[in-house]
Coordinates of N, CA and C in Angstrom, one line a residue:
X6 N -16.2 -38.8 16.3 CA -15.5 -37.6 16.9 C -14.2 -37.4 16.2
X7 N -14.1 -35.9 15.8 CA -12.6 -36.1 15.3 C -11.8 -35.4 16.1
X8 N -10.4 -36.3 15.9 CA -8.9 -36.4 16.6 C -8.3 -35.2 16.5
X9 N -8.3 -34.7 15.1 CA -7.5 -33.4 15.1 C -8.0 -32.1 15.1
X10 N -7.2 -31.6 14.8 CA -7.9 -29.9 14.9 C -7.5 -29.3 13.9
X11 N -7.3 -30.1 12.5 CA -7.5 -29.4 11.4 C -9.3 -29.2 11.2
X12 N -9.4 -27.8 10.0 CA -10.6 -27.1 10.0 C -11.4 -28.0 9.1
X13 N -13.0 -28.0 9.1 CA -13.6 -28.5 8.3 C -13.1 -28.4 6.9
X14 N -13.7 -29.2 5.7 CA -12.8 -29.0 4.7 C -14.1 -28.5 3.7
X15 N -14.3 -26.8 3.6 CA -15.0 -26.0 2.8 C -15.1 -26.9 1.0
X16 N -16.6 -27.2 1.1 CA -16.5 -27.1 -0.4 C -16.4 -26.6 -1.5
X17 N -16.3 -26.3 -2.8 CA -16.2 -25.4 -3.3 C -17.0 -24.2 -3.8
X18 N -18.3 -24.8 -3.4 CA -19.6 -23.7 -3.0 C -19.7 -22.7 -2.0
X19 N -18.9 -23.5 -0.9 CA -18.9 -22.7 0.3 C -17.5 -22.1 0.1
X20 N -16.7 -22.0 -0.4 CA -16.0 -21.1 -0.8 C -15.6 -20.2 -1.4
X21 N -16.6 -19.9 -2.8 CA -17.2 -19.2 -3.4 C -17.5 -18.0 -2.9
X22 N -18.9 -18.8 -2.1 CA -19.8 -17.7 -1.6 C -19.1 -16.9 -0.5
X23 N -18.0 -17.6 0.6 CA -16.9 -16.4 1.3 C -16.4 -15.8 0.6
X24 N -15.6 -16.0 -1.0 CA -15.1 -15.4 -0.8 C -15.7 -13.9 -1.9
X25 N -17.3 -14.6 -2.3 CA -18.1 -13.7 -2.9 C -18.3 -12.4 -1.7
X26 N -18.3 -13.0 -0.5 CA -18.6 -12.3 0.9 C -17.8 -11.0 1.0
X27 N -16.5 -12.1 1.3 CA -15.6 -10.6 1.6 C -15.1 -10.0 0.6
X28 N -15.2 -10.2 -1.1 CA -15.0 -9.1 -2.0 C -16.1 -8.0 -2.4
X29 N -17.6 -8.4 -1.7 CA -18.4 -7.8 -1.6 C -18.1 -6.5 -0.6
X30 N -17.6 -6.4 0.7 CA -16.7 -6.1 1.9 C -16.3 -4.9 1.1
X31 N -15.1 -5.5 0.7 CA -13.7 -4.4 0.7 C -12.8 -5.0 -0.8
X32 N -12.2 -4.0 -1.4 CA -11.2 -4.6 -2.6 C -10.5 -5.4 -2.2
X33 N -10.1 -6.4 -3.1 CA -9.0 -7.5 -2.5 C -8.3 -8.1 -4.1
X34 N -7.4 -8.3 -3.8 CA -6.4 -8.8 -5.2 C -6.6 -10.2 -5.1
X35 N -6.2 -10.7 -6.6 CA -6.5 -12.2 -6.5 C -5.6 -13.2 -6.0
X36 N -4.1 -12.4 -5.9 CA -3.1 -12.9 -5.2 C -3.9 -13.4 -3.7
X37 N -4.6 -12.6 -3.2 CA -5.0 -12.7 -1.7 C -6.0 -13.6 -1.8
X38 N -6.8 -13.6 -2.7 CA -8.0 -14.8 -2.8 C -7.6 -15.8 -3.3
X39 N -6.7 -16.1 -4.0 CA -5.6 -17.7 -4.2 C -4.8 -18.1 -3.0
X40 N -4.6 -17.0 -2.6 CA -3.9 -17.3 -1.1 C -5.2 -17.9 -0.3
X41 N -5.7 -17.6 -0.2 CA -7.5 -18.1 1.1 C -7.3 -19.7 0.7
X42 N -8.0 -19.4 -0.7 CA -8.3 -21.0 -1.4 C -7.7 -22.5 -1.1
X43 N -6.0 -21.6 -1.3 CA -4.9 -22.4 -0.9 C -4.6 -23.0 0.5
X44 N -5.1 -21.6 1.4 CA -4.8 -22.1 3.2 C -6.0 -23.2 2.9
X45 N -7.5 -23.1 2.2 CA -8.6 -24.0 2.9 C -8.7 -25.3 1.9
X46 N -7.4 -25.5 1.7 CA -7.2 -26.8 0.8 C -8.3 -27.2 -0.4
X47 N -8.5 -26.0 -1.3 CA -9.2 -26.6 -2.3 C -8.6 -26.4 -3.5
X48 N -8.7 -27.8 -4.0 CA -8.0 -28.3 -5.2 C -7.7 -27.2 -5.9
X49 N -6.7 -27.5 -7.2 CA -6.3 -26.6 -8.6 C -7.3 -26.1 -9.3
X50 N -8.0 -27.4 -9.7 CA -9.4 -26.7 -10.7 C -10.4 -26.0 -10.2
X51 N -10.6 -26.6 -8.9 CA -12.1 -25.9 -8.4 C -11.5 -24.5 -7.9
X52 N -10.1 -24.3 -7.8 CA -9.6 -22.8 -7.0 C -9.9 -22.1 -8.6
X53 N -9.4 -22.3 -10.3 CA -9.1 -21.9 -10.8 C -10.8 -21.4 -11.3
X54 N -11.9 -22.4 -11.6 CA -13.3 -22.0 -11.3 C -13.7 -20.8 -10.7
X55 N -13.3 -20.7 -9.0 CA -14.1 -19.8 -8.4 C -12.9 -18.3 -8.9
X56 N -12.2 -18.7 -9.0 CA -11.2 -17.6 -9.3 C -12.0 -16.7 -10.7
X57 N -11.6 -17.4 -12.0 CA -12.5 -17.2 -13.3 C -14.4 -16.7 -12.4
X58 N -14.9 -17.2 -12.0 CA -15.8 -16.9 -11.6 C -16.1 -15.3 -10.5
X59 N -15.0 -15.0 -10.0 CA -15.1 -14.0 -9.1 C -14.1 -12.9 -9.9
X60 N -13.9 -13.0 -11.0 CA -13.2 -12.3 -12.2 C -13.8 -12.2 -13.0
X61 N -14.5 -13.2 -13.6 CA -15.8 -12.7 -14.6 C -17.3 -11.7 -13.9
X62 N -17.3 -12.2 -12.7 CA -18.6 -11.1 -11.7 C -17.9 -10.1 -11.2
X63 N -16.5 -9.7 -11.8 CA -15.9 -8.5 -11.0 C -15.7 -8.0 -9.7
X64 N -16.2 -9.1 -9.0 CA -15.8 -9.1 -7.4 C -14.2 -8.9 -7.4
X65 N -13.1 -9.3 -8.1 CA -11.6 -9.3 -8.1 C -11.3 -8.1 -9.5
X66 N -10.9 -6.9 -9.5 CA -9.9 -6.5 -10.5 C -8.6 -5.5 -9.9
X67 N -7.7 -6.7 -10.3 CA -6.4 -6.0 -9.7 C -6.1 -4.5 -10.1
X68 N -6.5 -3.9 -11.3 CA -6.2 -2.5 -11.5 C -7.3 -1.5 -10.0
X69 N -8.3 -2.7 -10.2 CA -9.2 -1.3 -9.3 C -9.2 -1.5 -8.1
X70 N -8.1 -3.1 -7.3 CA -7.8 -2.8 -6.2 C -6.8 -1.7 -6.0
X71 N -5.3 -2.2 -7.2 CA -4.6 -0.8 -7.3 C -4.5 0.4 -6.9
X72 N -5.9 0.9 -7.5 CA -6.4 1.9 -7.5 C -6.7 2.7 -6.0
X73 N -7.1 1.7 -5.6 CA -7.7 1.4 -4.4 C -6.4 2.1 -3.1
X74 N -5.6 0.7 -3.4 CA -4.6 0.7 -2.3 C -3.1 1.6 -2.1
X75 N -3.4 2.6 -3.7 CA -2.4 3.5 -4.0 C -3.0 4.7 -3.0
X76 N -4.4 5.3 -3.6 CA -5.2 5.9 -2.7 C -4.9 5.7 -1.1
X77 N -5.1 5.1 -0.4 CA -5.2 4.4 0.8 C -4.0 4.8 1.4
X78 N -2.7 4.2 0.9 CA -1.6 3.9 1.0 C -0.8 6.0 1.2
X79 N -1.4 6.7 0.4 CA -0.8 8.2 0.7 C -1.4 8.8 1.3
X80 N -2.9 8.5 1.2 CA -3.2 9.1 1.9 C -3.7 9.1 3.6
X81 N -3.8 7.7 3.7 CA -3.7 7.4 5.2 C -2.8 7.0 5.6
X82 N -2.3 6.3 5.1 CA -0.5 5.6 5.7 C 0.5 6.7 5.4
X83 N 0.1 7.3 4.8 CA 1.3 8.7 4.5 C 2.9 7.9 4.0
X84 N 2.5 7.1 2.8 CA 3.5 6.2 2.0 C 4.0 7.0 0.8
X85 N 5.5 7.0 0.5 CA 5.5 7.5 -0.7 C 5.9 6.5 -2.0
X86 N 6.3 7.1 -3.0 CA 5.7 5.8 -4.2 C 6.7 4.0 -4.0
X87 N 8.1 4.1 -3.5 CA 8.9 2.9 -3.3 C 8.3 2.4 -2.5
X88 N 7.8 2.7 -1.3 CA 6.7 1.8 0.2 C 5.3 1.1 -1.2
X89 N 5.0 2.1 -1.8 CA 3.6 1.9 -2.3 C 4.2 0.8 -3.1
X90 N 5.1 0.9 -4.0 CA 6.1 -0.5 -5.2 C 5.9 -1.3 -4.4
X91 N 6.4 -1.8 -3.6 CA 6.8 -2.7 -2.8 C 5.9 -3.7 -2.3
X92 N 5.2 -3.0 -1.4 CA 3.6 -3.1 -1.3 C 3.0 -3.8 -2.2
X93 N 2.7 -3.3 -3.4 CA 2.1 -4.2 -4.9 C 2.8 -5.0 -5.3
X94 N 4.3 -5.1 -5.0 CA 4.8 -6.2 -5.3 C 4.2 -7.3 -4.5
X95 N 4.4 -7.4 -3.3 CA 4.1 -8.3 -2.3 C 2.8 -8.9 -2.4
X96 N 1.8 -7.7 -2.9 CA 0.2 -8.5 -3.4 C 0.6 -9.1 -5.2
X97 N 1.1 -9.8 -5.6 CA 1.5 -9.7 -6.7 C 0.9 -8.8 -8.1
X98 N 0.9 -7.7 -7.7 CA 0.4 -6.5 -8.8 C 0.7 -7.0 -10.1
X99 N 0.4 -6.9 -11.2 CA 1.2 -6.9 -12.6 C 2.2 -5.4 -12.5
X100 N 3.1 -5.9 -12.6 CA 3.9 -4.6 -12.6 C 3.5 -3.7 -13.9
X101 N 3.3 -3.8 -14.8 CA 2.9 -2.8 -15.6 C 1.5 -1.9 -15.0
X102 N 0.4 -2.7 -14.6 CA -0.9 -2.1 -13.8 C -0.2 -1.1 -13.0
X103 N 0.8 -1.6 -11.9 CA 1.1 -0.6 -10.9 C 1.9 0.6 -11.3
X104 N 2.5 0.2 -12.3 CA 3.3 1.2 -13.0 C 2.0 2.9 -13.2
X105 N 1.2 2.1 -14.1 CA 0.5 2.8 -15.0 C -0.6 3.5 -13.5
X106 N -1.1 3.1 -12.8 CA -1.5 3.6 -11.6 C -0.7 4.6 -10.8
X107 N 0.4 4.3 -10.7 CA 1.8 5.0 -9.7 C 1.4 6.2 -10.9
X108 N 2.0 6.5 -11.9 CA 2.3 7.6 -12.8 C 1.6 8.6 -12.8
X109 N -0.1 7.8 -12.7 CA -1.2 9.0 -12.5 C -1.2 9.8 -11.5
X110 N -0.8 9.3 -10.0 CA -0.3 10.3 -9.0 C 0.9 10.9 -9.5
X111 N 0.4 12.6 -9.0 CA 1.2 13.7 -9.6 C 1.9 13.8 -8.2
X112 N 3.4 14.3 -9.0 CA 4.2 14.5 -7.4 C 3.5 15.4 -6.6
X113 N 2.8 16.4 -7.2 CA 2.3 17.4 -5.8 C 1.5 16.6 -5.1
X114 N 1.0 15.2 -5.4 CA 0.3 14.7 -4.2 C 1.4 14.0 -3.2
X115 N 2.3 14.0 -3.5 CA 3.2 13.0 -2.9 C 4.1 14.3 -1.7
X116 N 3.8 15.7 -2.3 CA 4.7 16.6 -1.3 C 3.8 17.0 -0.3
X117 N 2.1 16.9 -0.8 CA 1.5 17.4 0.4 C 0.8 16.5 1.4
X118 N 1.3 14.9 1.2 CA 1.2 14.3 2.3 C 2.9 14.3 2.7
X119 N 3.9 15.1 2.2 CA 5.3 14.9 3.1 C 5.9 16.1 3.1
X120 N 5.5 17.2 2.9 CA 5.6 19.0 3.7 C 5.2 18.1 5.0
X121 N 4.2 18.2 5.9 CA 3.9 18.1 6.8 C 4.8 16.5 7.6
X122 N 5.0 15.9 6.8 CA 5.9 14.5 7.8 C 7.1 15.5 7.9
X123 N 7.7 16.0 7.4 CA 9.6 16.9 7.1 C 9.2 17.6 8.4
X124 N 7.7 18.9 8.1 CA 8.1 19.7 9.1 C 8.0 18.6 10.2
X125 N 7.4 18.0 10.8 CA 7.1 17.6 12.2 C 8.0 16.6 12.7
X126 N 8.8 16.0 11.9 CA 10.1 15.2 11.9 C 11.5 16.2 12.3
X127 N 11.7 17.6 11.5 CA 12.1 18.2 11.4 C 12.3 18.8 13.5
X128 N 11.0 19.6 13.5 CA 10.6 19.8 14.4 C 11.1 18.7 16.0
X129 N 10.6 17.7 16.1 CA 11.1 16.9 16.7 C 12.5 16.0 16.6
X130 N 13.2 16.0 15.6 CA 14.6 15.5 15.5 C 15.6 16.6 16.5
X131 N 16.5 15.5 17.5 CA 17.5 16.5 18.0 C 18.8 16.5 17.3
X132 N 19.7 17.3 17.0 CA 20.9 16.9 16.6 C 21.8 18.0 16.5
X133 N 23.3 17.6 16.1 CA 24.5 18.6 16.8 C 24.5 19.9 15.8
X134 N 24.0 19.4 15.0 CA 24.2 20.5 13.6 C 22.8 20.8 12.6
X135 N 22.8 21.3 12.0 CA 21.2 21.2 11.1 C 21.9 20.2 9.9
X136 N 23.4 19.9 9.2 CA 23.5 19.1 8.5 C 22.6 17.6 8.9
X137 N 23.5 17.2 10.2 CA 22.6 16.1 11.1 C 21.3 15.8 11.0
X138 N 21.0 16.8 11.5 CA 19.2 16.6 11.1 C 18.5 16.7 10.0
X139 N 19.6 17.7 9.0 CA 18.9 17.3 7.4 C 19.1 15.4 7.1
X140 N 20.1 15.3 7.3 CA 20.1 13.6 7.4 C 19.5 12.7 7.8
X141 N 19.2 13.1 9.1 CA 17.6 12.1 9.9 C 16.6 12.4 9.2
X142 N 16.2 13.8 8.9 CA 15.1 13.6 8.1 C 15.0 12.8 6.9
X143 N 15.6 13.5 6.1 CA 16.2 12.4 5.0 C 15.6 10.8 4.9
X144 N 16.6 10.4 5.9 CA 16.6 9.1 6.2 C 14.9 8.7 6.1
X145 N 14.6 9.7 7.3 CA 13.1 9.5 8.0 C 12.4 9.1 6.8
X146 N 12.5 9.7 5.6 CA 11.1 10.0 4.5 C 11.8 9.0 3.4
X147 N 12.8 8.6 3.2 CA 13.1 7.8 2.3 C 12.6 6.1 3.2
X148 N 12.4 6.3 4.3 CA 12.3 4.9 5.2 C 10.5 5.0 4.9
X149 N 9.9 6.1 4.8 CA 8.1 6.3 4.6 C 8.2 6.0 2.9
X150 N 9.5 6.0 2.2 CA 8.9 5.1 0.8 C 9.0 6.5 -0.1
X151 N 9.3 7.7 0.1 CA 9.5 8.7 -0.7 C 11.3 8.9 -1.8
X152 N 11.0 8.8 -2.6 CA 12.1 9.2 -3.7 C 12.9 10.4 -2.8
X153 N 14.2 10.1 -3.2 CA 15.4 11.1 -3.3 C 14.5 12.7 -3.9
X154 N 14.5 12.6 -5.0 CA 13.9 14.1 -5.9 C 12.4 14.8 -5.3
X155 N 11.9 13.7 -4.5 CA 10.5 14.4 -4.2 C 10.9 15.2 -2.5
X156 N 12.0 14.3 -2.0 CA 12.5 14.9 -0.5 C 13.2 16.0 -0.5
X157 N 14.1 16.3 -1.4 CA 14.9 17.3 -2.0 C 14.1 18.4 -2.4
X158 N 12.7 18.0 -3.0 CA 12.1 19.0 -3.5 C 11.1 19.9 -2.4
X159 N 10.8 18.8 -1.5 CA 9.8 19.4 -0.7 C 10.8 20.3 0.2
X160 N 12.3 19.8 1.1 CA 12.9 20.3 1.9 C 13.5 21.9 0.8
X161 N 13.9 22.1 0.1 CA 14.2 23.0 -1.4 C 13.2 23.9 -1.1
X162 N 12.0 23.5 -1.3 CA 11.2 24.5 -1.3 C 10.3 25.1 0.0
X163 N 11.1 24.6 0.8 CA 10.3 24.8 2.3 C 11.1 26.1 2.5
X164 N 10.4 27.6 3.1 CA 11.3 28.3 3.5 C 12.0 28.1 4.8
X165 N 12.7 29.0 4.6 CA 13.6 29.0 6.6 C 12.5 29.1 7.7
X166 N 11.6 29.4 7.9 CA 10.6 29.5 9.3 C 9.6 28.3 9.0
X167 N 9.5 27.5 8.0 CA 9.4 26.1 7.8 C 9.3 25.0 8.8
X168 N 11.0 25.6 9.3 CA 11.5 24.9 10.0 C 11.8 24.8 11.3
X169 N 11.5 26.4 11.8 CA 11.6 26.6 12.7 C 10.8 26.1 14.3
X170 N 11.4 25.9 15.4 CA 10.9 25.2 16.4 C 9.4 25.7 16.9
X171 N 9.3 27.2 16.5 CA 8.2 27.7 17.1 C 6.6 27.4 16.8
X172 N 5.5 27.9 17.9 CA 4.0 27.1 17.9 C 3.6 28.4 16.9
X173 N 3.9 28.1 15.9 CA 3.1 29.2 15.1 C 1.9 28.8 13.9
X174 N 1.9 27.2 14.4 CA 0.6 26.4 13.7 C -0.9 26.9 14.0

């Protein structure tokens, strides 16, 4: 009977084949599948095996999780490109990959998931002056991960009824 309540200790067959499992699933970077390996205590070599092995069967390629989570990241999370940086840093991206991924997105993708965050931020911000509230918003879209030049450009180019409080959606 065992004492503790540490977890069985997965071989490295049965590790494999998880983590053959869940890259089958969904994209995942190899940062996150050396992370697994690591929590289920399996050795250097046998981690570096299934690693090479789920890299040579293309279950793991960091550009086309990239790919993946740049997508994802603007268009559902409504992130702009420094949230998206950051982000790939944390999965450890090669920074050149992410570079070369980030570049392909054209700013107009980046204004037409954040036209609509300004107006509706816009909209709902209270404040004593419109300087004020150009500042919250501001704030607002640089805190969603959007560049100075892409905020500037979308608020720039928004007309005056833009902005206005009325239901004219």
């Amino acid at each position: 009977m065992r004492q503790d309540n540490s977890p069985k200790q997965l071989s490295e067959n049965e590790a494999r084949l998880r983590l053959t499992a869940l890259c089958a699933q969904a994209e995942h970077c190899s940062f996150e599948m050396e992370e697994k390996l690591r929590k289920w205590g399996i050795d250097e070599v046998a981690q570096a095996r299934i690693m090479a092995y789920l890299i040579d069967g293309r279950y793991i390629d960091d550009e086309r999780y990239c790919r993946a989570y740049v997508k994802d990241k603007i268009r559902y999370s409504k992130w702009g490109r420094r949230k998206i940086e950051q982000g790939l840093w944390q999965k450890h991206i090669d920074r050149d990959v992410a570079k070369a991924v980030l570049d392909e997105v054209d700013d107009e993708e980046y204004l037409q998931v954040l036209r609509p965050l300004v107006k509706a931020k816009w909209r709902a911000t209270k404040a004593a002056s419109d300087y004020e509230r150009s500042a919250k918003v501001i704030r607002y879209a640089l805190s969603k991960g959007f560049t100075f030049d892409i905020i500037r450009q979308c608020i720039d180019d928004a007309d005056e009824h833009d902005f206005e409080d009325g239901d004219d959606d």
